[in-house]
Amino acid sequence: MKLIMKTEFDNLRLNSKHDYDTDSNGEKQVVKVYCDELLIAKKIKLKKSVRFFGISGYEQYLTQEDV
């Protein structure tokens, strides 16, 4: 997995074709985005740090945004 931008993660998470799952454990929160049970992206929030990750080729799962 590689770092991706927040807007790309939000695009993947808000897509109606994708499912997401949230897991919290103390100060750590993880949001995972799936497409047909394949993990395509995740967000890790630890204290004040937030990081967004996507699999190689995550771009093919992005949707075109209305301009």
Coordinates of N, CA and C in Angstrom, one line a residue, residues 23-50:
D23 N -13.0 0.4 12.6 CA -12.5 -0.4 13.7 C -11.8 0.6 14.7
S24 N -12.2 0.7 15.9 CA -11.5 1.6 16.9 C -10.9 0.7 18.0
N25 N -9.7 1.1 18.4 CA -9.1 0.4 19.5 C -8.3 1.5 20.3
G26 N -8.9 2.0 21.3 CA -8.2 3.0 22.1 C -8.1 4.3 21.3
E27 N -6.8 4.7 21.1 CA -6.6 5.9 20.4 C -6.4 5.7 18.9
K28 N -6.4 4.5 18.4 CA -6.2 4.1 17.0 C -7.6 3.8 16.4
Q29 N -7.8 4.5 15.2 CA -9.0 4.2 14.4 C -8.6 3.8 13.0
V30 N -9.2 2.8 12.5 CA -8.9 2.3 11.1 C -10.2 2.2 10.3
V31 N -10.2 2.8 9.2 CA -11.4 2.7 8.2 C -10.8 2.0 7.0
K32 N -11.5 0.9 6.6 CA -11.0 0.1 5.5 C -12.1 0.1 4.4
V33 N -11.7 0.3 3.2 CA -12.6 0.4 2.0 C -12.4 -0.9 1.2
Y34 N -13.6 -1.5 0.9 CA -13.5 -2.8 0.1 C -14.3 -2.6 -1.2
C35 N -13.8 -3.3 -2.2 CA -14.6 -3.5 -3.5 C -14.6 -5.0 -3.8
D36 N -15.8 -5.5 -3.7 CA -16.0 -7.0 -3.9 C -15.1 -7.8 -2.9
E37 N -15.0 -7.4 -1.7 CA -14.3 -8.0 -0.6 C -12.7 -7.9 -0.8
L38 N -12.3 -7.1 -1.7 CA -10.9 -6.8 -1.9 C -10.6 -5.4 -1.2
L39 N -9.6 -5.4 -0.3 CA -9.2 -4.2 0.4 C -8.5 -3.3 -0.6
I40 N -9.1 -2.1 -0.8 CA -8.5 -1.2 -1.8 C -7.9 0.1 -1.1
A41 N -8.4 0.4 0.1 CA -7.8 1.6 0.7 C -8.1 1.5 2.2
K42 N -7.3 2.3 3.0 CA -7.6 2.4 4.4 C -7.0 3.7 5.0
K43 N -7.7 4.1 6.0 CA -7.3 5.4 6.7 C -7.0 5.0 8.1
I44 N -5.8 5.4 8.6 CA -5.4 5.1 10.0 C -5.2 6.5 10.7
K45 N -6.0 6.6 11.8 CA -5.9 7.8 12.6 C -5.4 7.4 14.0
L46 N -4.2 7.9 14.3 CA -3.6 7.6 15.6 C -3.2 8.9 16.3
K47 N -3.9 9.2 17.4 CA -3.8 10.5 18.1 C -4.1 11.6 17.2
K48 N -3.2 12.5 16.8 CA -3.5 13.6 15.9 C -3.0 13.3 14.5
S49 N -2.5 12.2 14.2 CA -1.9 11.8 12.9 C -3.0 11.0 12.1
V50 N -3.2 11.4 10.9 CA -4.1 10.8 10.0 C -3.4 10.4 8.7

